[in-house]
One Martini backbone bead per residue (centre of mass of N, CA, C, O) as a GRO file, in nm:
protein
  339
    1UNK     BB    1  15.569   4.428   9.542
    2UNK     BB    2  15.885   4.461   9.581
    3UNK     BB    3  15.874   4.385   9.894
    4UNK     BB    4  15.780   4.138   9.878
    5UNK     BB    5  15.990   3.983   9.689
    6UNK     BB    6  16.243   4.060   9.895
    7UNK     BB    7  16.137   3.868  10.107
    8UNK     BB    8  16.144   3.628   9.964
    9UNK     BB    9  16.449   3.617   9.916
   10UNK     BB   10  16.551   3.638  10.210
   11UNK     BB   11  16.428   3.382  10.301
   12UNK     BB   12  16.590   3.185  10.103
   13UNK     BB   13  16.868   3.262  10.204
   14UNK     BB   14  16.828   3.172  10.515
   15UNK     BB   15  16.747   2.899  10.453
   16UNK     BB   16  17.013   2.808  10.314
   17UNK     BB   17  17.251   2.927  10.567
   18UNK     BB   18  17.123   2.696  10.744
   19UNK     BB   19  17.176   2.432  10.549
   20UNK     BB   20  17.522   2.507  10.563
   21UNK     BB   21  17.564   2.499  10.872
   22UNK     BB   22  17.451   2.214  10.922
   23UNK     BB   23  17.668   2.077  10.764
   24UNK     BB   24  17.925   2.149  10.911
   25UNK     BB   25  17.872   2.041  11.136
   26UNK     BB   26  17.891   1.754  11.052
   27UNK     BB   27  18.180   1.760  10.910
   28UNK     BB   28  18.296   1.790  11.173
   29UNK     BB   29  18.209   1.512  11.314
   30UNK     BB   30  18.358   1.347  11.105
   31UNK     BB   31  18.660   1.445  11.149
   32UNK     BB   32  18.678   1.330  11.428
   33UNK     BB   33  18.650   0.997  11.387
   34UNK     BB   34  18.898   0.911  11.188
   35UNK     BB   35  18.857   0.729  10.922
   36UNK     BB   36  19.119   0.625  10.840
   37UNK     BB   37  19.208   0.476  11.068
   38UNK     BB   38  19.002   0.268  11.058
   39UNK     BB   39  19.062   0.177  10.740
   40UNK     BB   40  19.361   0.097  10.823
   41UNK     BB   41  19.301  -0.153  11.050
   42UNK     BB   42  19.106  -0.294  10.854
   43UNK     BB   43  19.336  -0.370  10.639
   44UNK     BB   44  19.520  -0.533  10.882
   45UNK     BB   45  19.297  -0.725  10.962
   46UNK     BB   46  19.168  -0.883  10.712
   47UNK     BB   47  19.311  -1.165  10.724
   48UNK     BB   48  19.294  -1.266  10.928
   49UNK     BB   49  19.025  -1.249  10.993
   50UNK     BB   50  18.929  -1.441  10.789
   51UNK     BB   51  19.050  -1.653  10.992
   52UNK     BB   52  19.032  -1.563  11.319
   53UNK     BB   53  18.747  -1.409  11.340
   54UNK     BB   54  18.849  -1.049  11.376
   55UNK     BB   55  18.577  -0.927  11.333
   56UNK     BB   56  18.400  -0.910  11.550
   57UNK     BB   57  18.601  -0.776  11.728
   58UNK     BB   58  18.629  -0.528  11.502
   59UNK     BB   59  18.326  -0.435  11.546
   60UNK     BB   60  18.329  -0.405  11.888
   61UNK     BB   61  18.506  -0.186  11.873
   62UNK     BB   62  18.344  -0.015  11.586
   63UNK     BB   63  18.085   0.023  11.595
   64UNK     BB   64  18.007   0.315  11.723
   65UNK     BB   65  18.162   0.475  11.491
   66UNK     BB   66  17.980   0.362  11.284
   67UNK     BB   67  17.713   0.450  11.389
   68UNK     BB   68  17.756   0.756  11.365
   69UNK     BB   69  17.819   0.785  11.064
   70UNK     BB   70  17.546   0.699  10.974
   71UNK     BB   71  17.398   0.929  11.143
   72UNK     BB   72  17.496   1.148  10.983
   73UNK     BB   73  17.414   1.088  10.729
   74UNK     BB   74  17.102   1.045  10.774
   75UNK     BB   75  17.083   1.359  10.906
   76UNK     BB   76  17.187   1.528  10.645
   77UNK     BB   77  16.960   1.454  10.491
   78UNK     BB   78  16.681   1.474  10.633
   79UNK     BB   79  16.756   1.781  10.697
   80UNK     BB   80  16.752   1.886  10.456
   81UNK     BB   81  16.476   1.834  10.381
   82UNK     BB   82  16.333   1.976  10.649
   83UNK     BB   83  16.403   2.207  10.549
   84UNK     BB   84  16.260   2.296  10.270
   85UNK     BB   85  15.987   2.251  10.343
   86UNK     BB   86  15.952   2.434  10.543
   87UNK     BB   87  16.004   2.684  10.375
   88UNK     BB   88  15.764   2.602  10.197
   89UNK     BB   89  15.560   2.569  10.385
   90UNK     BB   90  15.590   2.920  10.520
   91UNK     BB   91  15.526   3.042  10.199
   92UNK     BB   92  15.256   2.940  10.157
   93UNK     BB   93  15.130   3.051  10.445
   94UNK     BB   94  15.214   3.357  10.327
   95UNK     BB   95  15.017   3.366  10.133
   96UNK     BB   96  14.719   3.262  10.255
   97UNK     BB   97  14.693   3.552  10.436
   98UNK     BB   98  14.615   3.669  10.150
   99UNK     BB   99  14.309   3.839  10.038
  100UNK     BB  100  14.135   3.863   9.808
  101UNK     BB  101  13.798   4.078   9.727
  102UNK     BB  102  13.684   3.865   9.545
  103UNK     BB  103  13.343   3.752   9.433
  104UNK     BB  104  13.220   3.459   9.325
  105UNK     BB  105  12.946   3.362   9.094
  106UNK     BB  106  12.778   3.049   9.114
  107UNK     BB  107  12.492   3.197   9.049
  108UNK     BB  108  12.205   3.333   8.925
  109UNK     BB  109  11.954   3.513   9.048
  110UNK     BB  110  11.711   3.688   9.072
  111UNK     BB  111  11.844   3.968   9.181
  112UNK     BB  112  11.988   3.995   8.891
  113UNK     BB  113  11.798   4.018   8.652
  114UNK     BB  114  11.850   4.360   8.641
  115UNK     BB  115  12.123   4.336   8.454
  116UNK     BB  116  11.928   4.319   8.171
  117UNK     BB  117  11.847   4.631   8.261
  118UNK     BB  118  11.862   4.960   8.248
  119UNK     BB  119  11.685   5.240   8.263
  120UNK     BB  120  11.452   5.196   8.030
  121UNK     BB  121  11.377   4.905   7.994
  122UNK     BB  122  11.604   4.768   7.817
  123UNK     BB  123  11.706   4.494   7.684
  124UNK     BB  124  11.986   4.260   7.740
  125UNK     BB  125  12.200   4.015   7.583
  126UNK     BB  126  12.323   3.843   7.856
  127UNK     BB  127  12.560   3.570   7.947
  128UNK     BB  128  12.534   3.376   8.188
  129UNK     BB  129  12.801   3.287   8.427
  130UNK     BB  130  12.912   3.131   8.684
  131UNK     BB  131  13.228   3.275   8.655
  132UNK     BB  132  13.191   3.528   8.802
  133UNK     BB  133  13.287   3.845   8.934
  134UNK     BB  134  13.266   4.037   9.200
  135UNK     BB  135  13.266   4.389   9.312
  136UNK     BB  136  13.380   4.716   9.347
  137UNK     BB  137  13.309   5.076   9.290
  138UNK     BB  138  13.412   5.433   9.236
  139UNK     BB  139  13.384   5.763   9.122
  140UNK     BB  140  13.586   6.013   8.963
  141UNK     BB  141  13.345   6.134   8.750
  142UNK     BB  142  13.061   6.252   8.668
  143UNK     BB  143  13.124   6.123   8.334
  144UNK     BB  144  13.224   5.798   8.407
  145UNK     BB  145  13.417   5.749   8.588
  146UNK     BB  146  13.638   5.528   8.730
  147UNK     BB  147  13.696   5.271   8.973
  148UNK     BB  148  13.928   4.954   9.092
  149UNK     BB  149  14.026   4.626   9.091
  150UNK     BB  150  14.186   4.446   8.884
  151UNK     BB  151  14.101   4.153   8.995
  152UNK     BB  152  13.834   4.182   8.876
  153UNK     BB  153  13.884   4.237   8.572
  154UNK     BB  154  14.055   4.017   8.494
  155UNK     BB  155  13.990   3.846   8.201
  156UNK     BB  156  13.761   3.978   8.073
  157UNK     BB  157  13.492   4.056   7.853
  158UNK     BB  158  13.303   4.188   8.028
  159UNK     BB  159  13.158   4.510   8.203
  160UNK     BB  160  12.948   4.565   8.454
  161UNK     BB  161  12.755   4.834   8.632
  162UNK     BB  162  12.593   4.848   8.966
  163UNK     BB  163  12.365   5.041   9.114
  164UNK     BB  164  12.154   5.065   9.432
  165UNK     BB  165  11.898   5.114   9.201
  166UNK     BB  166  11.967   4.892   8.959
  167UNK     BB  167  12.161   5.040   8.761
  168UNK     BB  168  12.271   4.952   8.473
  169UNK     BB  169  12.659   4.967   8.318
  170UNK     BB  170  12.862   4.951   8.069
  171UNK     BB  171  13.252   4.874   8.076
  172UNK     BB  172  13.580   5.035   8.018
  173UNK     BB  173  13.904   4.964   7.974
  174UNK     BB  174  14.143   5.228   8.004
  175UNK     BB  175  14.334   5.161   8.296
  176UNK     BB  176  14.610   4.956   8.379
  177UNK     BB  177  14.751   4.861   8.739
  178UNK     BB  178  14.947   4.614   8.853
  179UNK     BB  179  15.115   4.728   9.075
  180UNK     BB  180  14.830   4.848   9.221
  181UNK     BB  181  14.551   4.717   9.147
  182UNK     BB  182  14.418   4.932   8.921
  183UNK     BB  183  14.141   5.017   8.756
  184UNK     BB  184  14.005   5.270   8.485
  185UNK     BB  185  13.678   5.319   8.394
  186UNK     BB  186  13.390   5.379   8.160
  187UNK     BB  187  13.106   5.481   8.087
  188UNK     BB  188  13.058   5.663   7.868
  189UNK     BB  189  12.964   5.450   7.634
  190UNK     BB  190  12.693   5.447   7.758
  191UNK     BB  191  12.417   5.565   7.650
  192UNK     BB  192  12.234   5.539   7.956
  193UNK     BB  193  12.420   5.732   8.031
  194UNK     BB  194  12.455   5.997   8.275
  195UNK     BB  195  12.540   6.285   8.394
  196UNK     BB  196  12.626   6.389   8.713
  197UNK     BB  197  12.706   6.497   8.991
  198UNK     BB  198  12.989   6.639   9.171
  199UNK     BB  199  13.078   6.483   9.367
  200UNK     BB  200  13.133   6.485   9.735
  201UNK     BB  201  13.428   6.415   9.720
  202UNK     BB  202  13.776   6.377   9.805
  203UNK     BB  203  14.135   6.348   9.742
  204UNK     BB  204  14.380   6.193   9.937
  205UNK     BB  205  14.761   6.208   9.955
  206UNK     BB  206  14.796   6.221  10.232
  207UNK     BB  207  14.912   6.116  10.511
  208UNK     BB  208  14.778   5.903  10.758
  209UNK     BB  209  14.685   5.866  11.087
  210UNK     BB  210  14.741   5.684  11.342
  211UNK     BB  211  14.355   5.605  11.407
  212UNK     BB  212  14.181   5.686  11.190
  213UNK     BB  213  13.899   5.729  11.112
  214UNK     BB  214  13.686   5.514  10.922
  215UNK     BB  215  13.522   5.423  10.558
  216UNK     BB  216  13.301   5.246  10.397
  217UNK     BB  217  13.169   5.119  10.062
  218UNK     BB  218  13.012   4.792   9.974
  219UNK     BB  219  12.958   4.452   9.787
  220UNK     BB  220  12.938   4.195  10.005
  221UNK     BB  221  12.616   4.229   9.864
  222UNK     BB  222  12.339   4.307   9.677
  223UNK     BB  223  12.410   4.528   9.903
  224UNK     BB  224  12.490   4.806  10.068
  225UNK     BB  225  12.770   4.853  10.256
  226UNK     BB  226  12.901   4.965  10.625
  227UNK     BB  227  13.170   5.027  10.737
  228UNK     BB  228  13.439   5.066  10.966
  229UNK     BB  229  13.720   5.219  11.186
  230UNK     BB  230  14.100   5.198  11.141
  231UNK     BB  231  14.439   5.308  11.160
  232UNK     BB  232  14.697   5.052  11.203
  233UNK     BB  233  14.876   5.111  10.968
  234UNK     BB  234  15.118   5.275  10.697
  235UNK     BB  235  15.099   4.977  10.597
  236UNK     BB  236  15.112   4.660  10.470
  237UNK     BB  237  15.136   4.372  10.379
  238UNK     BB  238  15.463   4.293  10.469
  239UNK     BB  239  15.525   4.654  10.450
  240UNK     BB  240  15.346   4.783  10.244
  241UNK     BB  241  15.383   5.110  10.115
  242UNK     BB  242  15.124   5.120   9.899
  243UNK     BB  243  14.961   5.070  10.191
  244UNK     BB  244  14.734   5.028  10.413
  245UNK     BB  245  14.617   4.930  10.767
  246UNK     BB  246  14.265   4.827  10.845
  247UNK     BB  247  14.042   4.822  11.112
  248UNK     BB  248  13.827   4.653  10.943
  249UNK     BB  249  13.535   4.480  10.800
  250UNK     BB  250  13.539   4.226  10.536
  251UNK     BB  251  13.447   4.117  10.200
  252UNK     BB  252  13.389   3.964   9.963
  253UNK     BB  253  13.300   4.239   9.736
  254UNK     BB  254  13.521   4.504   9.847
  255UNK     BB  255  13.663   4.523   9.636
  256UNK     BB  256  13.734   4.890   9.521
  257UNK     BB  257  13.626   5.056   9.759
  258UNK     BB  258  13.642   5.303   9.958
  259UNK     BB  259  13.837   5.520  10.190
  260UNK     BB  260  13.739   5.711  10.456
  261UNK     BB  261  13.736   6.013  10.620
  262UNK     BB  262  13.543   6.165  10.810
  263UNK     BB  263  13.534   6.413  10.605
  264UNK     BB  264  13.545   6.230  10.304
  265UNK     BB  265  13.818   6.124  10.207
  266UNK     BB  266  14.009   5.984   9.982
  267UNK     BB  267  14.264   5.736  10.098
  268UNK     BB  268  14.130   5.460   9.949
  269UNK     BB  269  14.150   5.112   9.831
  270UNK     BB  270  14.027   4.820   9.868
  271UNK     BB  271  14.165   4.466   9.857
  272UNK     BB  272  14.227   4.344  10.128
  273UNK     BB  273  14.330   4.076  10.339
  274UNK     BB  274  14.364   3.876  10.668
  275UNK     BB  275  14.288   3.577  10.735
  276UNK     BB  276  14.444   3.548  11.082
  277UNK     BB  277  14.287   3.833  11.112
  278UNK     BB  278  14.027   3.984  11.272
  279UNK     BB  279  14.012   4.292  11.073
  280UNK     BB  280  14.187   4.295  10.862
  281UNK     BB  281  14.321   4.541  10.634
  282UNK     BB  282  14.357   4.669  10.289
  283UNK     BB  283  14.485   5.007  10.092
  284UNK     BB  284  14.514   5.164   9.868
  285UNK     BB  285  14.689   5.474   9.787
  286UNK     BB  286  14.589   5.759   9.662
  287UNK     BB  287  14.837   5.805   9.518
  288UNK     BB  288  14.831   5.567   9.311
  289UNK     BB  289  14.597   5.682   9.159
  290UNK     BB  290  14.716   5.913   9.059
  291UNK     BB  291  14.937   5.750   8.908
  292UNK     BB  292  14.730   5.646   8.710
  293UNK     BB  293  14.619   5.819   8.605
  294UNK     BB  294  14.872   5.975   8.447
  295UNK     BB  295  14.919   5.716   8.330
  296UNK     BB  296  14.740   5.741   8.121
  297UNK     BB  297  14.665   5.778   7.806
  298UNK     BB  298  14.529   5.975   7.575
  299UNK     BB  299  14.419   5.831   7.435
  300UNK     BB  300  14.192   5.669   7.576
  301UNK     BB  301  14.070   5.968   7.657
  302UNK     BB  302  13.963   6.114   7.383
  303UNK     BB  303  14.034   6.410   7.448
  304UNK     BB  304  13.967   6.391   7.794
  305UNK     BB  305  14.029   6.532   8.092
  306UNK     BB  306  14.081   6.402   8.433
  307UNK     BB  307  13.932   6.582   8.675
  308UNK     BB  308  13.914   6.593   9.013
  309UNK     BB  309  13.732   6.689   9.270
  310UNK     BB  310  13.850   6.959   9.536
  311UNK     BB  311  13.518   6.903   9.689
  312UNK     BB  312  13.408   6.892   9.995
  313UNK     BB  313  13.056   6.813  10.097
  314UNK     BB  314  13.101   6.606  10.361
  315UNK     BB  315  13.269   6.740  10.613
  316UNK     BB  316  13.001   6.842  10.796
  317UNK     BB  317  12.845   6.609  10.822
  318UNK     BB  318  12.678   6.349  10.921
  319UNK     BB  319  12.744   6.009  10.855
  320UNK     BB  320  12.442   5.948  10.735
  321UNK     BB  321  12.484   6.215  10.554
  322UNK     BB  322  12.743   6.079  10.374
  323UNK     BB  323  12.621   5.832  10.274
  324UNK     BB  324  12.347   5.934  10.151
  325UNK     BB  325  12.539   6.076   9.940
  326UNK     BB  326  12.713   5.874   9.821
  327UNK     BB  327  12.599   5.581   9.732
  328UNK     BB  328  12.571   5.664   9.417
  329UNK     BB  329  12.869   5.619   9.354
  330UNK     BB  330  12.868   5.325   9.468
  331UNK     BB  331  12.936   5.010   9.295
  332UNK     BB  332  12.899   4.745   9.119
  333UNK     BB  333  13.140   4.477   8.973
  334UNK     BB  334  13.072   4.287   8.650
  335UNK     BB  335  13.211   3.979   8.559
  336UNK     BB  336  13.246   3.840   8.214
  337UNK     BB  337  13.339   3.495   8.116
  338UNK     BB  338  13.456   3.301   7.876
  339UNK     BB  339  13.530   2.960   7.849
   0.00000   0.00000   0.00000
């Protein structure tokens, strides 16, 4: 986030120090002029002129040199005005390129509405918003952490997450990390939930190799999707160090989601993309999720240490069943806020 807002400030001064560049310029043609000359010629022969009709004759002198002067004028302001719009609308398109991957549910469908109903077959109450937001999350423990991205929970009124298998369980924000865009929620606060077996992968905090095969798992439809591709850079949108980019294709509903190596390490998740090339996506580093952990207050957890699982079985696995190992872990989740 501070490597955007830098560079957002150094755009505005190189914009700046060419508007004073242009103006200097300016000034200087004017300077060539020597307007006093002219100013001072003009005063000597004002009374003639006006008797003599040496009107036209000082016109047809200093034209040339008055038409010059105007067109600085003229060129001066509307340089600056152009200089300016320049570059507010080359800000504006740097920022419409980068694209947070939540998803606004603008209708319940009828494939939701077993959002109303637990394990147990027992209904909520919950009040249907047109202007909901979904995006993915997966478990950070099988006690029901969970993980996601802040932009989806933000200005929540109520949290729910649905499995693959459509079982609801309804999940409370217990620590937001907005400089990373992470939130980290509790699903066992819901009685319906049961705790699960232990993850099947692990967490990786080393920085990963550029082309590295990679895989993700979430929810831009209302079933789970399976994307690939590679690691293309080191950095994210616009140099962020908190980031990779990421080839492979993603859309509204993926943000959240893990971002895992071949051998099923989570090394990220996702969170945006690039709108101006198709399949750029960007991942928080899992480094800076372990930073979101570590910064939890302890009253939040209620006495009951976060601990992730350091024990990967998917690395052995073929592609097919690491995805059929992980689906259980990776959830839809749908936010709820009332206008």
């Amino acid at each position: 986030m501070e490597v955007n807002e830098n560079k957002s400030i150094e755009e505005a001064l190189v914009a700046y120090s060419e508007r004073i560049r242009f103006r200097r310029k300016l000034s200087a043609i004017q300077h060539q002029l020597d307007m006093e000359t002219v100013r001072q010629e003009a005063d000597q022969y004002q009374t003639e002129a006006e008797q003599s009709g040496q009107i036209r004759s000082l016109w047809r002198t200093y034209r040339t040199t008055l038409a010059v002067a105007a067109s600085v004028a003229v060129i001066t302001t509307f340089g600056s005005i152009f200089l300016y719009r320049s570059y507010q609308q080359g800000h504006r398109q740097q920022e419409q390129q980068y694209s947070q991957l939540s998803k606004e549910i603008q209708a319940v469908k009828s494939s939701q509405k077993r959002l109303i109903n637990d394990i147990s077959g027992r209904g909520r109450a919950l009040s249907a918003n047109p202007a909901q937001v979904s995006g993915s999350g997966f478990m950070l423990t099988p006690d029901g952490y969970f993980v996601t991205n802040h932009h989806i929970v933000r200005d929540a009124d109520s949290v729910y997450v649905q499995s693959n298998k459509g079982d609801v369980y309804k999940a409370r924000i217990v620590h937001a990390d907005l400089v990373h865009d992470l939130a980290i929620l509790q699903l066992c606060d819901d009685s319906a939930f049961r705790s699960m077996s232990p993850v099947p992968y692990s967490f990786d905090a080393r920085t990963s190799d550029l082309g590295e095969r990679v895989f993700t798992l979430g929810y831009p439809r209302e079933e789970i999707v399976y994307g690939e591709g590679y690691l293309s850079s080191g950095t994210g949108y616009r140099g962020d160090s908190v980031a990779y980019q990421v080839a492979i294709s993603v859309n509204p509903g993926n943000s959240g989601g893990p971002l895992l190596d071949e051998k099923g390490n989570v090394i990220g998740i996702i969170s945006g993309k690039q709108t101006t090339s198709e399949g750029v996506s960007f991942a928080v580093k899992t480094n800076y999720l372990l930073q979101a952990i570590n910064g939890i207050p302890a009253d939040s957890l209620k006495g009951q240490a976060l601990r992730l699982n350091r024990k990967n079985t998917l690395a052995s696995l073929p592609r097919k069943q690491q995805i059929k190992r992980m689906q259980d872990y990776v959830y839809q989740v749908k936010v709820f806020k009332h206008k």
